[in-house]
mmCIF file with all atom_site columns, C-alpha atoms in Angstrom:
data_model
loop_
_atom_site.group_PDB
_atom_site.id
_atom_site.type_symbol
_atom_site.label_atom_id
_atom_site.label_alt_id
_atom_site.label_comp_id
_atom_site.label_asym_id
_atom_site.label_entity_id
_atom_site.label_seq_id
_atom_site.pdbx_PDB_ins_code
_atom_site.Cartn_x
_atom_site.Cartn_y
_atom_site.Cartn_z
_atom_site.occupancy
_atom_site.B_iso_or_equiv
_atom_site.pdbx_formal_charge
_atom_site.auth_seq_id
_atom_site.auth_comp_id
_atom_site.auth_asym_id
_atom_site.auth_atom_id
_atom_site.pdbx_PDB_model_num
ATOM 1   C CA . UNK A 1 1   ? 99.825  111.090 95.886  1.00 0.00 ? 27  UNK A CA 1
ATOM 2   C CA . UNK A 1 2   ? 97.566  114.016 95.165  1.00 0.00 ? 28  UNK A CA 1
ATOM 3   C CA . UNK A 1 3   ? 96.310  116.182 98.043  1.00 0.00 ? 29  UNK A CA 1
ATOM 4   C CA . UNK A 1 4   ? 92.738  117.319 98.436  1.00 0.00 ? 30  UNK A CA 1
ATOM 5   C CA . UNK A 1 5   ? 91.811  120.546 96.673  1.00 0.00 ? 31  UNK A CA 1
ATOM 6   C CA . UNK A 1 6   ? 89.416  122.964 98.392  1.00 0.00 ? 32  UNK A CA 1
ATOM 7   C CA . UNK A 1 7   ? 88.422  120.174 100.793 1.00 0.00 ? 33  UNK A CA 1
ATOM 8   C CA . UNK A 1 8   ? 87.330  117.869 97.941  1.00 0.00 ? 34  UNK A CA 1
ATOM 9   C CA . UNK A 1 9   ? 89.100  114.694 96.802  1.00 0.00 ? 35  UNK A CA 1
ATOM 10  C CA . UNK A 1 10  ? 90.633  114.830 93.292  1.00 0.00 ? 36  UNK A CA 1
ATOM 11  C CA . UNK A 1 11  ? 88.371  111.922 92.277  1.00 0.00 ? 37  UNK A CA 1
ATOM 12  C CA . UNK A 1 12  ? 85.293  114.009 93.080  1.00 0.00 ? 38  UNK A CA 1
ATOM 13  C CA . UNK A 1 13  ? 85.744  116.922 90.693  1.00 0.00 ? 39  UNK A CA 1
ATOM 14  C CA . UNK A 1 14  ? 84.642  115.126 87.482  1.00 0.00 ? 40  UNK A CA 1
ATOM 15  C CA . UNK A 1 15  ? 81.362  114.028 89.101  1.00 0.00 ? 41  UNK A CA 1
ATOM 16  C CA . UNK A 1 16  ? 80.788  117.459 90.618  1.00 0.00 ? 42  UNK A CA 1
ATOM 17  C CA . UNK A 1 17  ? 81.553  119.194 87.323  1.00 0.00 ? 43  UNK A CA 1
ATOM 18  C CA . UNK A 1 18  ? 79.264  116.960 85.265  1.00 0.00 ? 44  UNK A CA 1
ATOM 19  C CA . UNK A 1 19  ? 76.298  117.283 87.636  1.00 0.00 ? 45  UNK A CA 1
ATOM 20  C CA . UNK A 1 20  ? 76.758  121.061 87.958  1.00 0.00 ? 46  UNK A CA 1
ATOM 21  C CA . UNK A 1 21  ? 76.964  121.481 84.180  1.00 0.00 ? 47  UNK A CA 1
ATOM 22  C CA . UNK A 1 22  ? 73.894  119.284 83.725  1.00 0.00 ? 48  UNK A CA 1
ATOM 23  C CA . UNK A 1 23  ? 71.944  121.411 86.206  1.00 0.00 ? 49  UNK A CA 1
ATOM 24  C CA . UNK A 1 24  ? 72.996  124.577 84.358  1.00 0.00 ? 50  UNK A CA 1
ATOM 25  C CA . UNK A 1 25  ? 71.930  123.158 80.978  1.00 0.00 ? 51  UNK A CA 1
ATOM 26  C CA . UNK A 1 26  ? 68.533  122.106 82.305  1.00 0.00 ? 52  UNK A CA 1
ATOM 27  C CA . UNK A 1 27  ? 68.048  125.527 83.906  1.00 0.00 ? 53  UNK A CA 1
ATOM 28  C CA . UNK A 1 28  ? 68.914  127.300 80.634  1.00 0.00 ? 54  UNK A CA 1
ATOM 29  C CA . UNK A 1 29  ? 66.424  125.084 78.800  1.00 0.00 ? 55  UNK A CA 1
ATOM 30  C CA . UNK A 1 30  ? 63.703  126.064 81.250  1.00 0.00 ? 56  UNK A CA 1
ATOM 31  C CA . UNK A 1 31  ? 63.362  122.601 82.767  1.00 0.00 ? 57  UNK A CA 1
ATOM 32  C CA . UNK A 1 32  ? 63.216  123.314 86.522  1.00 0.00 ? 58  UNK A CA 1
ATOM 33  C CA . UNK A 1 33  ? 62.545  119.792 87.823  1.00 0.00 ? 59  UNK A CA 1
ATOM 34  C CA . UNK A 1 34  ? 65.523  118.102 86.076  1.00 0.00 ? 60  UNK A CA 1
ATOM 35  C CA . UNK A 1 35  ? 67.663  121.121 87.019  1.00 0.00 ? 61  UNK A CA 1
ATOM 36  C CA . UNK A 1 36  ? 66.777  120.721 90.705  1.00 0.00 ? 62  UNK A CA 1
ATOM 37  C CA . UNK A 1 37  ? 67.442  116.971 90.576  1.00 0.00 ? 63  UNK A CA 1
ATOM 38  C CA . UNK A 1 38  ? 70.833  117.519 88.932  1.00 0.00 ? 64  UNK A CA 1
ATOM 39  C CA . UNK A 1 39  ? 71.641  120.186 91.524  1.00 0.00 ? 65  UNK A CA 1
ATOM 40  C CA . UNK A 1 40  ? 70.722  117.742 94.299  1.00 0.00 ? 66  UNK A CA 1
ATOM 41  C CA . UNK A 1 41  ? 73.100  115.182 92.791  1.00 0.00 ? 67  UNK A CA 1
ATOM 42  C CA . UNK A 1 42  ? 75.795  117.851 92.653  1.00 0.00 ? 68  UNK A CA 1
ATOM 43  C CA . UNK A 1 43  ? 75.274  118.616 96.352  1.00 0.00 ? 69  UNK A CA 1
ATOM 44  C CA . UNK A 1 44  ? 75.465  114.903 97.173  1.00 0.00 ? 70  UNK A CA 1
ATOM 45  C CA . UNK A 1 45  ? 78.726  114.614 95.215  1.00 0.00 ? 71  UNK A CA 1
ATOM 46  C CA . UNK A 1 46  ? 80.181  117.587 97.132  1.00 0.00 ? 72  UNK A CA 1
ATOM 47  C CA . UNK A 1 47  ? 79.150  115.930 100.399 1.00 0.00 ? 73  UNK A CA 1
ATOM 48  C CA . UNK A 1 48  ? 80.419  112.477 99.494  1.00 0.00 ? 74  UNK A CA 1
ATOM 49  C CA . UNK A 1 49  ? 83.794  113.559 98.101  1.00 0.00 ? 75  UNK A CA 1
ATOM 50  C CA . UNK A 1 50  ? 84.557  116.025 100.906 1.00 0.00 ? 76  UNK A CA 1
ATOM 51  C CA . UNK A 1 51  ? 87.991  115.671 102.458 1.00 0.00 ? 77  UNK A CA 1
ATOM 52  C CA . UNK A 1 52  ? 88.356  117.863 105.562 1.00 0.00 ? 78  UNK A CA 1
ATOM 53  C CA . UNK A 1 53  ? 91.716  118.445 107.183 1.00 0.00 ? 79  UNK A CA 1
ATOM 54  C CA . UNK A 1 54  ? 92.276  116.565 110.425 1.00 0.00 ? 80  UNK A CA 1
ATOM 55  C CA . UNK A 1 55  ? 94.297  117.264 113.561 1.00 0.00 ? 81  UNK A CA 1
ATOM 56  C CA . UNK A 1 56  ? 96.586  114.233 113.776 1.00 0.00 ? 82  UNK A CA 1
ATOM 57  C CA . UNK A 1 57  ? 97.759  113.226 117.284 1.00 0.00 ? 83  UNK A CA 1
ATOM 58  C CA . UNK A 1 58  ? 101.525 113.451 117.754 1.00 0.00 ? 84  UNK A CA 1
ATOM 59  C CA . UNK A 1 59  ? 101.975 111.366 120.919 1.00 0.00 ? 85  UNK A CA 1
ATOM 60  C CA . UNK A 1 60  ? 104.184 108.267 120.478 1.00 0.00 ? 86  UNK A CA 1
ATOM 61  C CA . UNK A 1 61  ? 102.928 104.704 120.728 1.00 0.00 ? 87  UNK A CA 1
ATOM 62  C CA . UNK A 1 62  ? 99.518  105.086 119.160 1.00 0.00 ? 88  UNK A CA 1
ATOM 63  C CA . UNK A 1 63  ? 97.708  104.406 115.897 1.00 0.00 ? 89  UNK A CA 1
ATOM 64  C CA . UNK A 1 64  ? 94.942  106.561 114.461 1.00 0.00 ? 90  UNK A CA 1
ATOM 65  C CA . UNK A 1 65  ? 91.855  105.345 112.667 1.00 0.00 ? 91  UNK A CA 1
ATOM 66  C CA . UNK A 1 66  ? 92.330  104.664 108.932 1.00 0.00 ? 92  UNK A CA 1
ATOM 67  C CA . UNK A 1 67  ? 88.682  105.510 108.208 1.00 0.00 ? 93  UNK A CA 1
ATOM 68  C CA . UNK A 1 68  ? 85.666  107.519 109.300 1.00 0.00 ? 94  UNK A CA 1
ATOM 69  C CA . UNK A 1 69  ? 82.784  105.404 110.517 1.00 0.00 ? 95  UNK A CA 1
ATOM 70  C CA . UNK A 1 70  ? 81.552  103.103 113.259 1.00 0.00 ? 96  UNK A CA 1
ATOM 71  C CA . UNK A 1 71  ? 83.520  100.285 114.876 1.00 0.00 ? 97  UNK A CA 1
ATOM 72  C CA . UNK A 1 72  ? 81.503  97.134  114.129 1.00 0.00 ? 98  UNK A CA 1
ATOM 73  C CA . UNK A 1 73  ? 83.931  94.369  115.164 1.00 0.00 ? 99  UNK A CA 1
ATOM 74  C CA . UNK A 1 74  ? 86.993  93.774  117.322 1.00 0.00 ? 100 UNK A CA 1
ATOM 75  C CA . UNK A 1 75  ? 88.177  90.184  116.991 1.00 0.00 ? 101 UNK A CA 1
ATOM 76  C CA . UNK A 1 76  ? 91.171  87.890  116.615 1.00 0.00 ? 102 UNK A CA 1
ATOM 77  C CA . UNK A 1 77  ? 91.591  86.388  113.158 1.00 0.00 ? 103 UNK A CA 1
ATOM 78  C CA . UNK A 1 78  ? 94.296  85.619  110.556 1.00 0.00 ? 104 UNK A CA 1
ATOM 79  C CA . UNK A 1 79  ? 95.922  88.582  108.834 1.00 0.00 ? 105 UNK A CA 1
ATOM 80  C CA . UNK A 1 80  ? 95.293  88.163  105.065 1.00 0.00 ? 106 UNK A CA 1
ATOM 81  C CA . UNK A 1 81  ? 98.806  89.387  104.187 1.00 0.00 ? 107 UNK A CA 1
ATOM 82  C CA . UNK A 1 82  ? 101.011 87.877  106.906 1.00 0.00 ? 108 UNK A CA 1
ATOM 83  C CA . UNK A 1 83  ? 98.918  84.865  107.931 1.00 0.00 ? 109 UNK A CA 1
ATOM 84  C CA . UNK A 1 84  ? 99.468  85.686  111.617 1.00 0.00 ? 110 UNK A CA 1
ATOM 85  C CA . UNK A 1 85  ? 96.618  85.641  114.124 1.00 0.00 ? 111 UNK A CA 1
ATOM 86  C CA . UNK A 1 86  ? 96.015  89.289  115.028 1.00 0.00 ? 112 UNK A CA 1
ATOM 87  C CA . UNK A 1 87  ? 93.483  91.606  116.591 1.00 0.00 ? 113 UNK A CA 1
ATOM 88  C CA . UNK A 1 88  ? 91.374  93.140  113.824 1.00 0.00 ? 114 UNK A CA 1
ATOM 89  C CA . UNK A 1 89  ? 89.301  96.313  114.191 1.00 0.00 ? 115 UNK A CA 1
ATOM 90  C CA . UNK A 1 90  ? 86.590  96.719  111.536 1.00 0.00 ? 116 UNK A CA 1
ATOM 91  C CA . UNK A 1 91  ? 85.236  100.186 110.692 1.00 0.00 ? 117 UNK A CA 1
ATOM 92  C CA . UNK A 1 92  ? 82.059  100.518 108.636 1.00 0.00 ? 118 UNK A CA 1
ATOM 93  C CA . UNK A 1 93  ? 81.557  103.638 106.501 1.00 0.00 ? 119 UNK A CA 1
ATOM 94  C CA . UNK A 1 94  ? 78.058  104.553 105.335 1.00 0.00 ? 120 UNK A CA 1
ATOM 95  C CA . UNK A 1 95  ? 77.287  106.777 102.342 1.00 0.00 ? 121 UNK A CA 1
ATOM 96  C CA . UNK A 1 96  ? 77.367  109.876 104.559 1.00 0.00 ? 122 UNK A CA 1
ATOM 97  C CA . UNK A 1 97  ? 80.866  109.228 105.940 1.00 0.00 ? 123 UNK A CA 1
ATOM 98  C CA . UNK A 1 98  ? 84.058  110.859 104.681 1.00 0.00 ? 124 UNK A CA 1
ATOM 99  C CA . UNK A 1 99  ? 85.495  108.100 102.491 1.00 0.00 ? 125 UNK A CA 1
ATOM 100 C CA . UNK A 1 100 ? 89.162  109.127 102.387 1.00 0.00 ? 126 UNK A CA 1
ATOM 101 C CA . UNK A 1 101 ? 91.441  106.595 104.108 1.00 0.00 ? 127 UNK A CA 1
ATOM 102 C CA . UNK A 1 102 ? 94.514  107.595 106.118 1.00 0.00 ? 128 UNK A CA 1
ATOM 103 C CA . UNK A 1 103 ? 97.588  105.810 107.404 1.00 0.00 ? 129 UNK A CA 1
ATOM 104 C CA . UNK A 1 104 ? 97.331  104.705 111.064 1.00 0.00 ? 130 UNK A CA 1
ATOM 105 C CA . UNK A 1 105 ? 101.064 105.130 111.734 1.00 0.00 ? 131 UNK A CA 1
ATOM 106 C CA . UNK A 1 106 ? 104.240 106.454 110.155 1.00 0.00 ? 132 UNK A CA 1
ATOM 107 C CA . UNK A 1 107 ? 105.928 103.798 108.053 1.00 0.00 ? 133 UNK A CA 1
ATOM 108 C CA . UNK A 1 108 ? 106.724 102.347 104.630 1.00 0.00 ? 134 UNK A CA 1
ATOM 109 C CA . UNK A 1 109 ? 104.316 100.451 102.369 1.00 0.00 ? 135 UNK A CA 1
ATOM 110 C CA . UNK A 1 110 ? 105.937 97.017  101.951 1.00 0.00 ? 136 UNK A CA 1
ATOM 111 C CA . UNK A 1 111 ? 103.178 95.205  100.101 1.00 0.00 ? 137 UNK A CA 1
ATOM 112 C CA . UNK A 1 112 ? 99.931  95.967  98.271  1.00 0.00 ? 138 UNK A CA 1
ATOM 113 C CA . UNK A 1 113 ? 97.595  93.170  97.237  1.00 0.00 ? 139 UNK A CA 1
ATOM 114 C CA . UNK A 1 114 ? 94.303  93.374  95.339  1.00 0.00 ? 140 UNK A CA 1
ATOM 115 C CA . UNK A 1 115 ? 91.576  90.717  95.470  1.00 0.00 ? 141 UNK A CA 1
ATOM 116 C CA . UNK A 1 116 ? 88.681  90.825  92.976  1.00 0.00 ? 142 UNK A CA 1
ATOM 117 C CA . UNK A 1 117 ? 85.369  89.764  94.459  1.00 0.00 ? 143 UNK A CA 1
ATOM 118 C CA . UNK A 1 118 ? 81.705  90.366  95.136  1.00 0.00 ? 144 UNK A CA 1
ATOM 119 C CA . UNK A 1 119 ? 79.883  93.430  96.455  1.00 0.00 ? 145 UNK A CA 1
ATOM 120 C CA . UNK A 1 120 ? 77.801  92.162  99.381  1.00 0.00 ? 146 UNK A CA 1
ATOM 121 C CA . UNK A 1 121 ? 77.033  94.427  102.338 1.00 0.00 ? 147 UNK A CA 1
ATOM 122 C CA . UNK A 1 122 ? 80.417  95.368  103.837 1.00 0.00 ? 148 UNK A CA 1
ATOM 123 C CA . UNK A 1 123 ? 79.027  94.968  107.371 1.00 0.00 ? 149 UNK A CA 1
ATOM 124 C CA . UNK A 1 124 ? 78.645  91.194  106.880 1.00 0.00 ? 150 UNK A CA 1
ATOM 125 C CA . UNK A 1 125 ? 81.338  88.792  108.110 1.00 0.00 ? 151 UNK A CA 1
ATOM 126 C CA . UNK A 1 126 ? 81.810  87.231  104.665 1.00 0.00 ? 152 UNK A CA 1
ATOM 127 C CA . UNK A 1 127 ? 82.676  90.615  103.121 1.00 0.00 ? 153 UNK A CA 1
ATOM 128 C CA . UNK A 1 128 ? 86.222  90.243  104.518 1.00 0.00 ? 154 UNK A CA 1
ATOM 129 C CA . UNK A 1 129 ? 86.820  87.195  102.310 1.00 0.00 ? 155 UNK A CA 1
ATOM 130 C CA . UNK A 1 130 ? 84.264  87.448  99.484  1.00 0.00 ? 156 UNK A CA 1
ATOM 131 C CA . UNK A 1 131 ? 84.218  91.128  98.500  1.00 0.00 ? 157 UNK A CA 1
ATOM 132 C CA . UNK A 1 132 ? 86.557  93.113  96.281  1.00 0.00 ? 158 UNK A CA 1
ATOM 133 C CA . UNK A 1 133 ? 89.311  94.448  98.530  1.00 0.00 ? 159 UNK A CA 1
ATOM 134 C CA . UNK A 1 134 ? 92.810  95.893  98.638  1.00 0.00 ? 160 UNK A CA 1
ATOM 135 C CA . UNK A 1 135 ? 95.318  95.158  101.393 1.00 0.00 ? 161 UNK A CA 1
ATOM 136 C CA . UNK A 1 136 ? 98.351  97.215  102.443 1.00 0.00 ? 162 UNK A CA 1
ATOM 137 C CA . UNK A 1 137 ? 101.198 95.981  104.637 1.00 0.00 ? 163 UNK A CA 1
ATOM 138 C CA . UNK A 1 138 ? 102.773 98.961  106.383 1.00 0.00 ? 164 UNK A CA 1
ATOM 139 C CA . UNK A 1 139 ? 106.067 98.631  108.263 1.00 0.00 ? 165 UNK A CA 1
ATOM 140 C CA . UNK A 1 140 ? 106.072 101.090 111.160 1.00 0.00 ? 166 UNK A CA 1
ATOM 141 C CA . UNK A 1 141 ? 109.074 103.026 112.450 1.00 0.00 ? 167 UNK A CA 1
ATOM 142 C CA . UNK A 1 142 ? 109.405 100.540 115.320 1.00 0.00 ? 168 UNK A CA 1
ATOM 143 C CA . UNK A 1 143 ? 109.436 97.588  112.903 1.00 0.00 ? 169 UNK A CA 1
ATOM 144 C CA . UNK A 1 144 ? 105.861 96.546  113.645 1.00 0.00 ? 170 UNK A CA 1
ATOM 145 C CA . UNK A 1 145 ? 103.733 95.342  110.722 1.00 0.00 ? 171 UNK A CA 1
ATOM 146 C CA . UNK A 1 146 ? 100.301 96.899  110.223 1.00 0.00 ? 172 UNK A CA 1
ATOM 147 C CA . UNK A 1 147 ? 97.767  95.634  107.702 1.00 0.00 ? 173 UNK A CA 1
ATOM 148 C CA . UNK A 1 148 ? 94.952  97.827  106.370 1.00 0.00 ? 174 UNK A CA 1
ATOM 149 C CA . UNK A 1 149 ? 92.306  96.253  104.133 1.00 0.00 ? 175 UNK A CA 1
ATOM 150 C CA . UNK A 1 150 ? 89.871  98.367  102.108 1.00 0.00 ? 176 UNK A CA 1
ATOM 151 C CA . UNK A 1 151 ? 86.692  96.358  101.471 1.00 0.00 ? 177 UNK A CA 1
ATOM 152 C CA . UNK A 1 152 ? 84.205  97.393  98.798  1.00 0.00 ? 178 UNK A CA 1
ATOM 153 C CA . UNK A 1 153 ? 80.546  97.275  99.807  1.00 0.00 ? 179 UNK A CA 1
ATOM 154 C CA . UNK A 1 154 ? 77.054  96.936  98.410  1.00 0.00 ? 180 UNK A CA 1
ATOM 155 C CA . UNK A 1 155 ? 77.110  100.411 96.841  1.00 0.00 ? 181 UNK A CA 1
ATOM 156 C CA . UNK A 1 156 ? 80.854  101.083 96.817  1.00 0.00 ? 182 UNK A CA 1
ATOM 157 C CA . UNK A 1 157 ? 82.291  99.476  93.704  1.00 0.00 ? 183 UNK A CA 1
ATOM 158 C CA . UNK A 1 158 ? 85.582  101.217 93.291  1.00 0.00 ? 184 UNK A CA 1
ATOM 159 C CA . UNK A 1 159 ? 88.597  101.135 95.563  1.00 0.00 ? 185 UNK A CA 1
ATOM 160 C CA . UNK A 1 160 ? 91.058  103.971 94.994  1.00 0.00 ? 186 UNK A CA 1
ATOM 161 C CA . UNK A 1 161 ? 94.734  103.286 95.826  1.00 0.00 ? 187 UNK A CA 1
ATOM 162 C CA . UNK A 1 162 ? 96.997  106.355 95.824  1.00 0.00 ? 188 UNK A CA 1
ATOM 163 C CA . UNK A 1 163 ? 100.256 104.716 96.936  1.00 0.00 ? 189 UNK A CA 1
ATOM 164 C CA . UNK A 1 164 ? 102.801 102.223 95.634  1.00 0.00 ? 190 UNK A CA 1
ATOM 165 C CA . UNK A 1 165 ? 105.047 99.686  97.324  1.00 0.00 ? 191 UNK A CA 1
ATOM 166 C CA . UNK A 1 166 ? 108.048 101.477 98.815  1.00 0.00 ? 192 UNK A CA 1
ATOM 167 C CA . UNK A 1 167 ? 106.179 104.719 99.506  1.00 0.00 ? 193 UNK A CA 1
ATOM 168 C CA . UNK A 1 168 ? 106.662 106.327 102.915 1.00 0.00 ? 194 UNK A CA 1
ATOM 169 C CA . UNK A 1 169 ? 103.564 107.466 104.796 1.00 0.00 ? 195 UNK A CA 1
ATOM 170 C CA . UNK A 1 170 ? 103.177 109.743 107.779 1.00 0.00 ? 196 UNK A CA 1
ATOM 171 C CA . UNK A 1 171 ? 100.631 109.050 110.483 1.00 0.00 ? 197 UNK A CA 1
ATOM 172 C CA . UNK A 1 172 ? 97.309  110.446 109.256 1.00 0.00 ? 198 UNK A CA 1
ATOM 173 C CA . UNK A 1 173 ? 98.445  110.801 105.627 1.00 0.00 ? 199 UNK A CA 1
ATOM 174 C CA . UNK A 1 174 ? 95.914  109.967 102.896 1.00 0.00 ? 200 UNK A CA 1
ATOM 175 C CA . UNK A 1 175 ? 96.547  106.715 101.036 1.00 0.00 ? 201 UNK A CA 1
ATOM 176 C CA . UNK A 1 176 ? 93.261  106.073 99.214  1.00 0.00 ? 202 UNK A CA 1
ATOM 177 C CA . UNK A 1 177 ? 89.484  105.993 99.398  1.00 0.00 ? 203 UNK A CA 1
ATOM 178 C CA . UNK A 1 178 ? 86.466  103.800 98.697  1.00 0.00 ? 204 UNK A CA 1
ATOM 179 C CA . UNK A 1 179 ? 83.388  105.173 96.972  1.00 0.00 ? 205 UNK A CA 1
ATOM 180 C CA . UNK A 1 180 ? 79.854  105.081 98.391  1.00 0.00 ? 206 UNK A CA 1
ATOM 181 C CA . UNK A 1 181 ? 79.790  103.085 101.605 1.00 0.00 ? 207 UNK A CA 1
ATOM 182 C CA . UNK A 1 182 ? 82.318  100.430 102.573 1.00 0.00 ? 208 UNK A CA 1
ATOM 183 C CA . UNK A 1 183 ? 84.630  99.115  105.293 1.00 0.00 ? 209 UNK A CA 1
ATOM 184 C CA . UNK A 1 184 ? 88.253  99.166  106.425 1.00 0.00 ? 210 UNK A CA 1
ATOM 185 C CA . UNK A 1 185 ? 89.852  96.456  108.582 1.00 0.00 ? 211 UNK A CA 1
ATOM 186 C CA . UNK A 1 186 ? 92.986  97.287  110.575 1.00 0.00 ? 212 UNK A CA 1
ATOM 187 C CA . UNK A 1 187 ? 95.118  94.390  111.870 1.00 0.00 ? 213 UNK A CA 1
ATOM 188 C CA . UNK A 1 188 ? 97.175  95.357  114.910 1.00 0.00 ? 214 UNK A CA 1
ATOM 189 C CA . UNK A 1 189 ? 100.731 94.107  115.527 1.00 0.00 ? 215 UNK A CA 1
ATOM 190 C CA . UNK A 1 190 ? 101.494 92.328  118.786 1.00 0.00 ? 216 UNK A CA 1
ATOM 191 C CA . UNK A 1 191 ? 102.100 94.800  121.584 1.00 0.00 ? 217 UNK A CA 1
ATOM 192 C CA . UNK A 1 192 ? 99.217  97.082  120.582 1.00 0.00 ? 218 UNK A CA 1
ATOM 193 C CA . UNK A 1 193 ? 95.716  96.956  122.057 1.00 0.00 ? 219 UNK A CA 1
ATOM 194 C CA . UNK A 1 194 ? 92.447  98.556  120.892 1.00 0.00 ? 220 UNK A CA 1
ATOM 195 C CA . UNK A 1 195 ? 91.520  101.851 122.542 1.00 0.00 ? 221 UNK A CA 1
ATOM 196 C CA . UNK A 1 196 ? 87.968  101.885 121.134 1.00 0.00 ? 222 UNK A CA 1
ATOM 197 C CA . UNK A 1 197 ? 84.814  99.867  121.718 1.00 0.00 ? 223 UNK A CA 1
ATOM 198 C CA . UNK A 1 198 ? 82.282  98.321  119.363 1.00 0.00 ? 224 UNK A CA 1
ATOM 199 C CA . UNK A 1 199 ? 79.714  100.912 118.323 1.00 0.00 ? 225 UNK A CA 1
ATOM 200 C CA . UNK A 1 200 ? 82.077  103.851 118.772 1.00 0.00 ? 226 UNK A CA 1
ATOM 201 C CA . UNK A 1 201 ? 82.279  106.524 116.058 1.00 0.00 ? 227 UNK A CA 1
ATOM 202 C CA . UNK A 1 202 ? 85.810  107.253 114.817 1.00 0.00 ? 228 UNK A CA 1
ATOM 203 C CA . UNK A 1 203 ? 87.419  109.735 112.427 1.00 0.00 ? 229 UNK A CA 1
ATOM 204 C CA . UNK A 1 204 ? 90.262  108.995 110.004 1.00 0.00 ? 230 UNK A CA 1
ATOM 205 C CA . UNK A 1 205 ? 93.635  110.434 110.972 1.00 0.00 ? 231 UNK A CA 1
ATOM 206 C CA . UNK A 1 206 ? 92.268  111.896 114.199 1.00 0.00 ? 232 UNK A CA 1
ATOM 207 C CA . UNK A 1 207 ? 90.728  109.268 116.505 1.00 0.00 ? 233 UNK A CA 1
ATOM 208 C CA . UNK A 1 208 ? 93.146  107.054 118.434 1.00 0.00 ? 234 UNK A CA 1
ATOM 209 C CA . UNK A 1 209 ? 92.312  103.459 117.529 1.00 0.00 ? 235 UNK A CA 1
ATOM 210 C CA . UNK A 1 210 ? 95.074  101.523 119.305 1.00 0.00 ? 236 UNK A CA 1
ATOM 211 C CA . UNK A 1 211 ? 97.891  102.119 121.776 1.00 0.00 ? 237 UNK A CA 1
ATOM 212 C CA . UNK A 1 212 ? 101.110 100.304 122.621 1.00 0.00 ? 238 UNK A CA 1
ATOM 213 C CA . UNK A 1 213 ? 100.835 98.405  125.891 1.00 0.00 ? 239 UNK A CA 1
#
């Protein structure tokens, strides 16, 4: 797993470099309008691929948000990896959100599963079953199973996975990202309850999403 460099994700530097170089070439050729447009794209790339450090809570018995964004659903439904009926918290990321995903708890990645699919709006119900997505089963220190599912959206068409099965993750540690607007579903193990409400804004690795009851 590669850490962020200068507050930017490793995946962002090629895009930033290309747009910056393009702006420089246009400027040297005396083409101000294309240069400004390329510079604007460079700024957008900096903004989109930003990866700020977060203050991760250290109190026991809690899980932090795996994604930046807005809570759009809290519901009971089958876990796609275990098949169990669980409480699922859905977090929608727009194009202006930080798109780096972080582990909700300390544990070991037991399973990773990828599903090819469509690219409908990630806020829709059917996105959880129809869209391209990647699921991670994380076994917490207390033995509880957590499932995180990255769901590609209408604009986001690439899911980035930075971990492998057997990898150990700390609470708040980066494990991947999704590009350009998307969603993450977190399935809670029994014994944990949501500590957020629908419509609430949360931040990956920092906001408490669930607590042990």
